[in-house]
Coordinates of C-alpha atoms and ligand atoms in Angstrom, one line a residue:
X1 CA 112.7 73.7 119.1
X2 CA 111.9 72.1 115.8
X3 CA 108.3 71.3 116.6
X4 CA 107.8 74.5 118.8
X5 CA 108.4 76.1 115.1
X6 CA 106.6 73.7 112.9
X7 CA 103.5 74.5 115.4
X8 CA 103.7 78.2 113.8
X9 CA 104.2 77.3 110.4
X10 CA 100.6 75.4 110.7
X11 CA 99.4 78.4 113.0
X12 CA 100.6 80.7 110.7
X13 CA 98.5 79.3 107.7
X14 CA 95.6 78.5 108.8
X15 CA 92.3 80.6 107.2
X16 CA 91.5 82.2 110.3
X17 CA 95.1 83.7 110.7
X18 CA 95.4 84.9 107.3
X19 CA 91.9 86.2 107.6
X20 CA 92.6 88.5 110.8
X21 CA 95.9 89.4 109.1
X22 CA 93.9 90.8 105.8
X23 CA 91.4 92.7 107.9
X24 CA 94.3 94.7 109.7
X25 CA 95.2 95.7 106.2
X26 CA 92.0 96.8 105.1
X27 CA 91.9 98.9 107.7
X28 CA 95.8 100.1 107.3
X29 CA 96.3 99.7 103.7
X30 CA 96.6 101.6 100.8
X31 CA 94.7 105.4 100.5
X32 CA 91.5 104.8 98.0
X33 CA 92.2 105.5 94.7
X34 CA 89.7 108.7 93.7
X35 CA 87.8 107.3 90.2
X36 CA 85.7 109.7 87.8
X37 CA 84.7 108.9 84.6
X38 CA 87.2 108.5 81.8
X39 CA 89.3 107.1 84.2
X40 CA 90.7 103.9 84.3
X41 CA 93.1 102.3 86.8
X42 CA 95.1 99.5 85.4
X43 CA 97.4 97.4 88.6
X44 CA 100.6 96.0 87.0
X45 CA 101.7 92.8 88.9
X46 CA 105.4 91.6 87.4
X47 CA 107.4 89.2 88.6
X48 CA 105.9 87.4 91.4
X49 CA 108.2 84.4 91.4
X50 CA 106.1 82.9 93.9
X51 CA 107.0 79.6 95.7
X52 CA 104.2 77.5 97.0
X53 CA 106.5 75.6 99.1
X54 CA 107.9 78.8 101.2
X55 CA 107.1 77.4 104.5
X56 CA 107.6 80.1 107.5
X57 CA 110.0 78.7 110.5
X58 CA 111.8 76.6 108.2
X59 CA 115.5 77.4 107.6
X60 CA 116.1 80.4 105.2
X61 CA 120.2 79.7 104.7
X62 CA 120.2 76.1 103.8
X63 CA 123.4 74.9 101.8
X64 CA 121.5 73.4 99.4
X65 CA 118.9 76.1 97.7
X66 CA 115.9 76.3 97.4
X67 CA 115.8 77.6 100.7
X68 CA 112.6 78.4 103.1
X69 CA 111.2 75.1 102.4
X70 CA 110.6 72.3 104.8
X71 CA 114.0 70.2 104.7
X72 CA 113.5 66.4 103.5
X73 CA 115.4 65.5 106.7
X74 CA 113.4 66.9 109.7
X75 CA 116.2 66.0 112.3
X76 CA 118.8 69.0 110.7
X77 CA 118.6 71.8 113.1
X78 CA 117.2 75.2 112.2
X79 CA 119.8 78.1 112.5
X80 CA 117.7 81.1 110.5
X81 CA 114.2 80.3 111.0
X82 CA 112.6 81.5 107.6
X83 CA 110.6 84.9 108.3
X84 CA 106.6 84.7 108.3
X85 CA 106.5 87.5 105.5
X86 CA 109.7 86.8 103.6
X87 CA 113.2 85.9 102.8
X88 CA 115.7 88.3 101.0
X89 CA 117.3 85.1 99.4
X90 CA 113.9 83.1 99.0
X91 CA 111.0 82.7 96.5
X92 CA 108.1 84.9 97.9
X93 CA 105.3 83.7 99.4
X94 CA 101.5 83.3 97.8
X95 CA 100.1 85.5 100.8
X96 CA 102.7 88.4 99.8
X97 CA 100.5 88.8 96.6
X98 CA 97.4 88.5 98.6
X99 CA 98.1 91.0 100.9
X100 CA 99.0 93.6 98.1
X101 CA 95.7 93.0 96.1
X102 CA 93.6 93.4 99.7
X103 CA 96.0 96.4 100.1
X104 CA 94.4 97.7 96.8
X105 CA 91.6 99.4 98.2
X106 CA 89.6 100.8 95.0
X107 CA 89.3 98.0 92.8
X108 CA 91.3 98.7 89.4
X109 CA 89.5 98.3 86.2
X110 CA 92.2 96.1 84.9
X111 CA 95.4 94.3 85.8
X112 CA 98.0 93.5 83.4
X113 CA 99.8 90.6 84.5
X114 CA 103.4 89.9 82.7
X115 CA 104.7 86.4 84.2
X116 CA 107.8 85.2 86.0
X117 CA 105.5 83.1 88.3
X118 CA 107.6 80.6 89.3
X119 CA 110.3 81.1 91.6
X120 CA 114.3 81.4 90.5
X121 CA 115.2 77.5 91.7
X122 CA 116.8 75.4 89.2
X123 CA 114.9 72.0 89.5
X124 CA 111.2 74.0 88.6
X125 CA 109.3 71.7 87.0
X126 CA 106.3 71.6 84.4
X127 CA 104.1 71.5 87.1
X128 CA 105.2 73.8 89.6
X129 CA 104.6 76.3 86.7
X130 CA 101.1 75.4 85.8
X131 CA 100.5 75.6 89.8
X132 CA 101.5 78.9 90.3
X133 CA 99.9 80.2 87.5
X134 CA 96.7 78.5 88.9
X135 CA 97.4 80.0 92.2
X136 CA 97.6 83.0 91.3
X137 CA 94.8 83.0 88.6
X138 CA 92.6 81.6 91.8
X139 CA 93.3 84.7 93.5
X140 CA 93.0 87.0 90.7
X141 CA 89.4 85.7 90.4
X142 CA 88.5 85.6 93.7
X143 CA 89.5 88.8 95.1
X144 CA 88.8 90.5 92.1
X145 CA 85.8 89.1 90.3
X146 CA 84.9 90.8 87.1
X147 CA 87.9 92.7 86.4
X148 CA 89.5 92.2 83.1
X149 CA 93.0 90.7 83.7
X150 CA 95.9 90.6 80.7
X151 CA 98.2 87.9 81.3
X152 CA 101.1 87.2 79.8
X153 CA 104.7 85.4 80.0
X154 CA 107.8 85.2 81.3
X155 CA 111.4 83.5 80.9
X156 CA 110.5 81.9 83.8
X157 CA 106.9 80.2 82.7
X158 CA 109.2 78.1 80.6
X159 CA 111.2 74.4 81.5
X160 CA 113.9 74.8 80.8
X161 CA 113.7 78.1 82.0
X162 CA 114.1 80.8 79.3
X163 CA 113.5 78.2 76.6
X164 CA 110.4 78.6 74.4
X165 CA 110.9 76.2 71.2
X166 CA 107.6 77.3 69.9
X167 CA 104.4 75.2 68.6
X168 CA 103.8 72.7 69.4
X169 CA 106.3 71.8 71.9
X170 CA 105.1 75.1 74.2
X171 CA 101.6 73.6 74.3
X172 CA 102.3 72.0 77.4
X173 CA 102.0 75.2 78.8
X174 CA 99.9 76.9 76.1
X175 CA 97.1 74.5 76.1
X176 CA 96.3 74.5 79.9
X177 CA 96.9 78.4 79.9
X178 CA 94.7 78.5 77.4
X179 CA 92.0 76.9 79.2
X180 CA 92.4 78.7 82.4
X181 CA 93.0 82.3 81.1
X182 CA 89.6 81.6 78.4
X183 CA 87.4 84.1 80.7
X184 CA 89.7 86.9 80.6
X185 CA 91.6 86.5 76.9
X186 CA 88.2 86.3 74.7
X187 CA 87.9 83.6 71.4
X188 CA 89.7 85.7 69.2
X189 CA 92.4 86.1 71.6
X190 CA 93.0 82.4 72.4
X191 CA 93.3 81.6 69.0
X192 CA 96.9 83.5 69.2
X193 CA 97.5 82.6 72.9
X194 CA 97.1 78.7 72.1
X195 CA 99.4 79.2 69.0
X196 CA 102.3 81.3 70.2
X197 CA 101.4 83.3 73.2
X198 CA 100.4 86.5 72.4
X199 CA 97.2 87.7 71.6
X200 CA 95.1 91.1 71.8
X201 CA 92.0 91.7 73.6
X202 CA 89.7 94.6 73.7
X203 CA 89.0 96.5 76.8
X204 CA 87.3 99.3 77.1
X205 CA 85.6 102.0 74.3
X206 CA 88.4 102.8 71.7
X207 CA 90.7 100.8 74.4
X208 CA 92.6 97.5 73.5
X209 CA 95.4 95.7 75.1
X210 CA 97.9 94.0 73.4
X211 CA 99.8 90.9 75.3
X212 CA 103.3 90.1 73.9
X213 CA 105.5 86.8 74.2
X214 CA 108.6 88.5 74.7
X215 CA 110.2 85.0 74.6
X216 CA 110.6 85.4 71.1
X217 CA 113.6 88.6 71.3
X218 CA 115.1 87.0 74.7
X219 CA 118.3 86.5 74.3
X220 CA 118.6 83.8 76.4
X221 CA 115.9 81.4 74.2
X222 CA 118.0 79.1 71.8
X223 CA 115.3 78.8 69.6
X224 CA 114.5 82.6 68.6
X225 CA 117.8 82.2 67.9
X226 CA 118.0 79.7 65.8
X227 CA 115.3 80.3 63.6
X228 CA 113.4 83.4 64.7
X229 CA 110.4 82.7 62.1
X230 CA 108.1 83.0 65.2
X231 CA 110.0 86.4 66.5
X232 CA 108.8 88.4 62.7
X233 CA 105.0 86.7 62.6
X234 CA 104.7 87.8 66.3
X235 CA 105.9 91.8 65.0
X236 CA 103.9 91.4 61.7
X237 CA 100.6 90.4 63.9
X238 CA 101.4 93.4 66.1
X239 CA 101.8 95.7 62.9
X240 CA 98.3 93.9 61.9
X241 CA 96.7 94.7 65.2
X242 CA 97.8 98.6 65.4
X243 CA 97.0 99.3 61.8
X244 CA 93.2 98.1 62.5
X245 CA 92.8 99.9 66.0
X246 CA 94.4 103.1 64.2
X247 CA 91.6 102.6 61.4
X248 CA 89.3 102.3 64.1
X249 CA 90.4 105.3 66.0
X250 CA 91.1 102.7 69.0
X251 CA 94.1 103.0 71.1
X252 CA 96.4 100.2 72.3
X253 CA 98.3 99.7 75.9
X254 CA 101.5 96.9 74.9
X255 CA 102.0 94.7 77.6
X256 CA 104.7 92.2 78.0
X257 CA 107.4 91.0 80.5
X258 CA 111.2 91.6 78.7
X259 CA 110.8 95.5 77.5
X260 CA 112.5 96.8 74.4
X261 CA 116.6 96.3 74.5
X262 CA 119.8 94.4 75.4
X263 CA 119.5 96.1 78.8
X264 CA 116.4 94.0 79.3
X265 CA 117.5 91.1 77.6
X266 CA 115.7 91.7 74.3
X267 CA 117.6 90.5 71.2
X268 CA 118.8 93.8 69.1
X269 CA 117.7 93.4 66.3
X270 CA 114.1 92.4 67.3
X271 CA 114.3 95.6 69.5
X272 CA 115.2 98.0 66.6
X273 CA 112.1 96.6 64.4
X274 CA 110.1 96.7 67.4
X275 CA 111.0 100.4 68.1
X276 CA 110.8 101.5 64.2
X277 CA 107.2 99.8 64.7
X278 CA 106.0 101.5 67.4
X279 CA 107.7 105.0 65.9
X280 CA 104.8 104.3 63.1
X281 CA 102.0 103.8 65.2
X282 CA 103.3 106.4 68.1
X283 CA 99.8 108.4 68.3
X284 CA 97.7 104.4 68.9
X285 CA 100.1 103.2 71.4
X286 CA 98.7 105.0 74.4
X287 CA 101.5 103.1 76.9
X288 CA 103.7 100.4 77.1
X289 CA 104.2 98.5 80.4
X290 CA 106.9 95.6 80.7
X291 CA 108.6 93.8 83.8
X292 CA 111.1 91.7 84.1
X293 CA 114.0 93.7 85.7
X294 CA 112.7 93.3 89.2
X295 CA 113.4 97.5 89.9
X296 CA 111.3 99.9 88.0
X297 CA 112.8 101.7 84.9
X298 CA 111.8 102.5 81.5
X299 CA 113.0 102.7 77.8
X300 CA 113.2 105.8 75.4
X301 CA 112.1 104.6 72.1
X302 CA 112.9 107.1 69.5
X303 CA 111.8 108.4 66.0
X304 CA 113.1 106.0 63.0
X305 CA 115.0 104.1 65.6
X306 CA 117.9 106.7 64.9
X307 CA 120.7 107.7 67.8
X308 CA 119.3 111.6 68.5
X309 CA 116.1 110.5 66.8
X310 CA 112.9 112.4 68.5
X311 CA 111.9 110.2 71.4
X312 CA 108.2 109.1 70.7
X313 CA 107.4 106.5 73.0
X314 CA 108.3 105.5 76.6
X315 CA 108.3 101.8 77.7
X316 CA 107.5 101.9 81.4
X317 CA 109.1 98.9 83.2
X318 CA 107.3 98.0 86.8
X319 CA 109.3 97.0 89.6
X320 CA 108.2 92.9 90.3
X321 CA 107.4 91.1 93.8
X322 CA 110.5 89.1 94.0
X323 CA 112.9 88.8 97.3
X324 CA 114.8 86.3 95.8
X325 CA 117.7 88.7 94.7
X326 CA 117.3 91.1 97.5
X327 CA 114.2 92.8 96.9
X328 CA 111.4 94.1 98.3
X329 CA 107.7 93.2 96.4
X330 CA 106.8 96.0 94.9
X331 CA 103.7 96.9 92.2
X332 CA 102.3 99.7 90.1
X333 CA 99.3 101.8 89.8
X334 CA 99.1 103.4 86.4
X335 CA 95.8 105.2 85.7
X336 CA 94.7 106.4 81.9
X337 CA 92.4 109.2 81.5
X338 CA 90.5 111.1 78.9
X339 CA 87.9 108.7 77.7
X340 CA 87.8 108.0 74.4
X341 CA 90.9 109.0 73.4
X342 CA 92.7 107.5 76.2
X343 CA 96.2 109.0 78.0
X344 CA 98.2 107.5 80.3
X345 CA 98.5 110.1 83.1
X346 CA 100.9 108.7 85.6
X347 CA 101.4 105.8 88.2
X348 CA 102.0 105.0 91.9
X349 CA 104.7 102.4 93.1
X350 CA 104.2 100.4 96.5
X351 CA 106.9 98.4 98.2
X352 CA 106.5 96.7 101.2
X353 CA 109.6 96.9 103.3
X354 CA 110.5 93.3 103.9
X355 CA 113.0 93.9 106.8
X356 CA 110.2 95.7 108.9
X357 CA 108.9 92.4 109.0
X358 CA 111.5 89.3 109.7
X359 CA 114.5 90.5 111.2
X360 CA 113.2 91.2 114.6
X361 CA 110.5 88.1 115.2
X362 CA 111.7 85.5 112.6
X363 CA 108.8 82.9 112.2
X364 CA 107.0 84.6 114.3
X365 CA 103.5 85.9 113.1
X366 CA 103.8 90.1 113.0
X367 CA 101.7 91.9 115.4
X368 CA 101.0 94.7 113.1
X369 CA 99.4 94.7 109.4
X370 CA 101.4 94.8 106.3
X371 CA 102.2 98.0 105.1
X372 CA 102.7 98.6 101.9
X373 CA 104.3 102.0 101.4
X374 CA 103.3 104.5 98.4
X375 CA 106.8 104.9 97.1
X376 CA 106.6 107.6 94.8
X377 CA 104.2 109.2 92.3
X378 CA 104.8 110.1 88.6
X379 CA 105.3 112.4 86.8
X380 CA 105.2 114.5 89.9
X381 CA 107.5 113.5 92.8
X382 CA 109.9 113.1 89.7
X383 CA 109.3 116.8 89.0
X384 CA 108.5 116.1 85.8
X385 CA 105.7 118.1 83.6
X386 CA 103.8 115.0 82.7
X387 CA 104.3 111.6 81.2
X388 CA 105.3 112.4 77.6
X389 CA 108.3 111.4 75.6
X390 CA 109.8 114.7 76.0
X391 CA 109.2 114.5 79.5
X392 CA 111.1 111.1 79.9
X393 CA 113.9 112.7 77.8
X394 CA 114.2 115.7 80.1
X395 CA 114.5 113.3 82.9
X396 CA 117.1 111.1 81.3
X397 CA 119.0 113.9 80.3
X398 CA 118.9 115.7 84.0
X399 CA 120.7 112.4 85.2
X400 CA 123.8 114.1 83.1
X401 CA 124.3 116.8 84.8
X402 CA 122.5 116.0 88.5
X403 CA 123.7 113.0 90.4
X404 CA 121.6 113.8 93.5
X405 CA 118.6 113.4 91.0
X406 CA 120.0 110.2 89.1
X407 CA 120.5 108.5 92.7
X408 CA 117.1 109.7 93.9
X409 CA 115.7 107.6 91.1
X410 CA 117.4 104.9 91.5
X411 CA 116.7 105.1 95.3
X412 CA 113.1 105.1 94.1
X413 CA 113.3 102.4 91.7
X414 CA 114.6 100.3 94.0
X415 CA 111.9 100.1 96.4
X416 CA 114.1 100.3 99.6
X417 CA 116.4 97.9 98.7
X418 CA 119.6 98.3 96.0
X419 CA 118.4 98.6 92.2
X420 CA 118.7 95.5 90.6
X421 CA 119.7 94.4 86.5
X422 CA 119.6 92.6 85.3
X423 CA 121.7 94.8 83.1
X424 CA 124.4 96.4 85.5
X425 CA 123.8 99.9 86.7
X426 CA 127.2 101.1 84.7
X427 CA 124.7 100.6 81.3
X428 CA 121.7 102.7 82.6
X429 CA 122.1 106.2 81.0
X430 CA 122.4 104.3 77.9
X431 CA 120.4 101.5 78.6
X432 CA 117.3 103.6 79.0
X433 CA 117.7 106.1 76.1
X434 CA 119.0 103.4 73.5
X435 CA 117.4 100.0 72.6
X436 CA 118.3 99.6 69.0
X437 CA 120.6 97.1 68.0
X438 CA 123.8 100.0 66.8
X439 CA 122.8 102.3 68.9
X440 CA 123.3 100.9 72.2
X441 CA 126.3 99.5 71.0
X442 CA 127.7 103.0 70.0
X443 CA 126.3 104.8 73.4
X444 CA 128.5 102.1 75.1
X445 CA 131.3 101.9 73.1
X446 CA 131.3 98.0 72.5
X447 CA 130.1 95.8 70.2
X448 CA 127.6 92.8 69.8
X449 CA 129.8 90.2 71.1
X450 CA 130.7 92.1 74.1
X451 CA 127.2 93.0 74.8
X452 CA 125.8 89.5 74.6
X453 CA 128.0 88.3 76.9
X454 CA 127.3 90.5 79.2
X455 CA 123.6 89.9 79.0
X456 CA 124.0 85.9 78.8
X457 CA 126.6 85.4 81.3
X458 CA 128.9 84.4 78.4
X459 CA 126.6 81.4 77.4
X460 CA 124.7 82.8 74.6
X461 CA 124.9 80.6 70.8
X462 CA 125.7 83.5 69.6
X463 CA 129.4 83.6 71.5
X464 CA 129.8 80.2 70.8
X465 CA 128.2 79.9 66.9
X466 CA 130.7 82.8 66.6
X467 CA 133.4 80.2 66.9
X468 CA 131.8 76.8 66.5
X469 CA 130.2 75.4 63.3
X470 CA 126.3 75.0 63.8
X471 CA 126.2 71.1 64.5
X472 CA 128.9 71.7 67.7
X473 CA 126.3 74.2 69.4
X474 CA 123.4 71.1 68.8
X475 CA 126.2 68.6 70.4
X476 CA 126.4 71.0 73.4
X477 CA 122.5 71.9 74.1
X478 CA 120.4 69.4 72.3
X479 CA 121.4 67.2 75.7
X480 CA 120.3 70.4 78.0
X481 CA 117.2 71.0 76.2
X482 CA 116.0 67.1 75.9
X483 CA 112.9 67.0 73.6
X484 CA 112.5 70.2 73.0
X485 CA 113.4 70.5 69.8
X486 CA 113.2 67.1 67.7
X487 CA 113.8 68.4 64.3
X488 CA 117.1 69.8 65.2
X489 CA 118.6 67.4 67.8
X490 CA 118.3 64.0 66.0
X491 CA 117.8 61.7 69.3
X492 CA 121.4 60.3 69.7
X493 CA 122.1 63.9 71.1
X494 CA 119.9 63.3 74.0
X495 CA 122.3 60.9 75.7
X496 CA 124.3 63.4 77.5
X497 CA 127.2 60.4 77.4
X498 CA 127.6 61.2 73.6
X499 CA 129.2 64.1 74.5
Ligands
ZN1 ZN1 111.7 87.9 87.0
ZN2 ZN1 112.1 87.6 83.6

């Protein structure tokens, strides 16, 4: 039985399989995309937590995660042969992503590109990062050669994972980053990029895209919040960056992978200077497009960051590809129009409906294509006017007073599957229309401390700073966070036995 399956795991990833498999979804994929000048389509891919190891036929509810990997003893006996597409409670597999850019029929002008690579295992090491991002950078290039990409990165690009102490102990990631993104993020660009992570690039007339590192608000990174230095050059390079593209009548798409808000794990305070920001510059950010959350949503930013302030930006957040947590890959299509002055008109999401695929043949190759299913369209299967503010605020307010409506979009936002956090669905209404610091607090009807443990699972320096002096908190994670951060753990806190 073991070999019999084995056999198909190598049948299953040879060339000339995957080839046949990619033809059948050319020929069953997505609808073309209809392009006319002024028009540019920009695919958002979030949250691929890919694992290179996934190995079809292999058992997918091991004791010991990661699951869906060949076991190191080959004699245990399989009871859940791991499916040829996908597991819901396993890292999703390299040819997942490369059926969804062959599903792509028109090529997009641009992809934006806002991390979690790696998959959700404890154990990830330096260099099954810097192998995914290679994987997928391979396919990027290859399948679509010439088109500008805008990476950027996630909580989980980092080892430790959510832990980015900064220059120059990021530069093991940085620095090969650097060197493989150099195509795509331009000289001026890399000079950020190799020194923090972020970086702008320009991509069409009067069109620029800004990439941030949203490392530096999360509030599961020690070091923002230690010393959050980094965290006010990143916002004051920003400010830099949309004061010149306003003098230059240029317009500017954000990009990033936490969005705005404790909801999405953004540090309060960062999110309220962030929003004020963005109030100021409202008419040259043409769109904002994070990840992260894994189910599509979006953010209300408002005028002055102020409670019933005037909403004057929307941060769209893209569903991601992971299965890990239950759900099915899923991507966005957003399309600007009106060259040169650039507005973001609207967006498709595709899911493809992992169950369709594993629980009838598991490890067994499909006979049929992948389908990846045109979820909804906005503004207009949302019934909204268009994709303004006041349009987001109409919708957000409907969820008030229409539960049919509010469950239809979560429905939607989940891709097929229950909407996932990683905020809990009780903070939504709020969550979405509040990202300052006070204000989500007062929506709620908590307070900081509450909140942050809610969004660190309790393990936040904050909660623990709150009651132990500052040298305590080194004691307990200068051991978890070994070199990371010399200056501030002095190396007799490396040895875990001192404590
Ligand atoms: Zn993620
Ligand atoms: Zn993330």
């Amino acid at each position: 039985m073991v070999e019999i399956i084995f056999m198909n795991v190598i049948k299953h990833t040879s060339k000339y399989v995957f080839a046949v498999y990619c033809f059948y979804i050319l020929l069953c994929g997505l609808p073309s995309e209809a392009r006319d000048d002024g028009r540019i389509s920009v695919l958002h891919l979030t949250d691929l937590h890919i694992d290179l190891s996934y190995a079809a036929g292999s058992e997918s509810l091991c004791l010991k995660p990661p699951c869906c990997r060949i076991a190191s003893d080959p004699s245990l006996p399989i009871r859940s042969p791991a499916g040829f597409v996908g597991e819901y409670n396993c890292g999703t597999r390299l040819e997942v992503l490369q059926s969804a850019l062959e599903a792509v029929h028109a090529r997009p002008d641009v992809v934006v590109w806002t991390g979690d690579n790696a998959p959700h295992h404890e154990g990830t090491t330096r260099e099954d990062v810097l192998a995914t991002f290679k994987a997928v950078t391979r396919e990027l290039q290859q399948r679509l050669p010439g088109v500008a990409v805008v990476p950027s990165l996630g909580n989980y690009d980092f080892v430790p994972v959510h832990s980015d102490p900064g220059p120059p102990l990021n530069s093991w990631l940085l620095g090969p980053l650097a060197e493989l993104f150099s195509d795509w993020i331009g000289d001026e660009g890399l000079s950020t990029f190799r020194f923090a992570g972020y970086y702008d690039v320009k991509l069409a007339a009067n069109l620029r895209a800004v990439a941030l590192n949203t490392q530096m608000c999360h509030v599961k990174n020690l070091f923002q919040f230690v010393d959050n230095t980094l965290g006010q050059e990143q916002l004051a390079w920003l400010e830099g960056v949309l004061t010149r593209s306003k003098q230059n009548g240029e317009r500017v798409l954000i990009t990033g992978h936490i969005p705005p808000g404790m909801f999405g794990g953004c540090w309060g305070k960062a999110s309220h200077e962030y929003e004020m920001l963005i109030g100021r510059f409202q008419e040259t950010v043409v769109g904002q497009l994070f990840g992260h959350q894994h189910s599509g949503s979006f953010r209300l930013l408002r005028e002055d960051g102020k409670y019933l302030g005037k909403p004057v930006s929307v941060a769209h957040v893209t569903p991601g590809f992971s299965t890990f947590k239950g759900g099915n890959p899923a991507f966005r299509l957003y399309e600007l129009r009106e060259a040169p002055t650039w507005r973001l008109a609207g967006f498709k999401q595709f899911f493809l409906q992992l169950s369709d695929y594993n629980y009838e043949a598991r490890g067994m190759e499909p006979t049929g294509s992948l389908n990846w299913v045109l979820g909804y369209t906005a503004p207009s299967d949302l019934n909204m006017t268009d994709m303004s503010p006041t349009a987001w605020q109409q919708l957000r307010d409907r969820f008030d007073v229409d539960e049919k409506y509010k469950s239809m979009f979560h429905d939607l936002e989940g891709s097929g599957r229950p909407w996932q956090g990683p905020g809990p669905l009780s903070d939504f209404l709020c969550g979405t229309s509040q990202v300052s610091d006070g204000n989500l607090q007062e929506c709620l009807g908590t307070n900081e401390e509450i909140l942050v443990r809610r969004y660190t699972d309790s393990k936040h320096t904050y909660v623990i700073t709150s009651m132990f002096p500052f040298d305590s908190v080194l004691d307990y994670f200068c051991p978890i966070l070994q070199g990371l951060h010399p200056s501030d753990c002095p190396p007799q806190l490396y040895d875990r036995s001192h404590i």
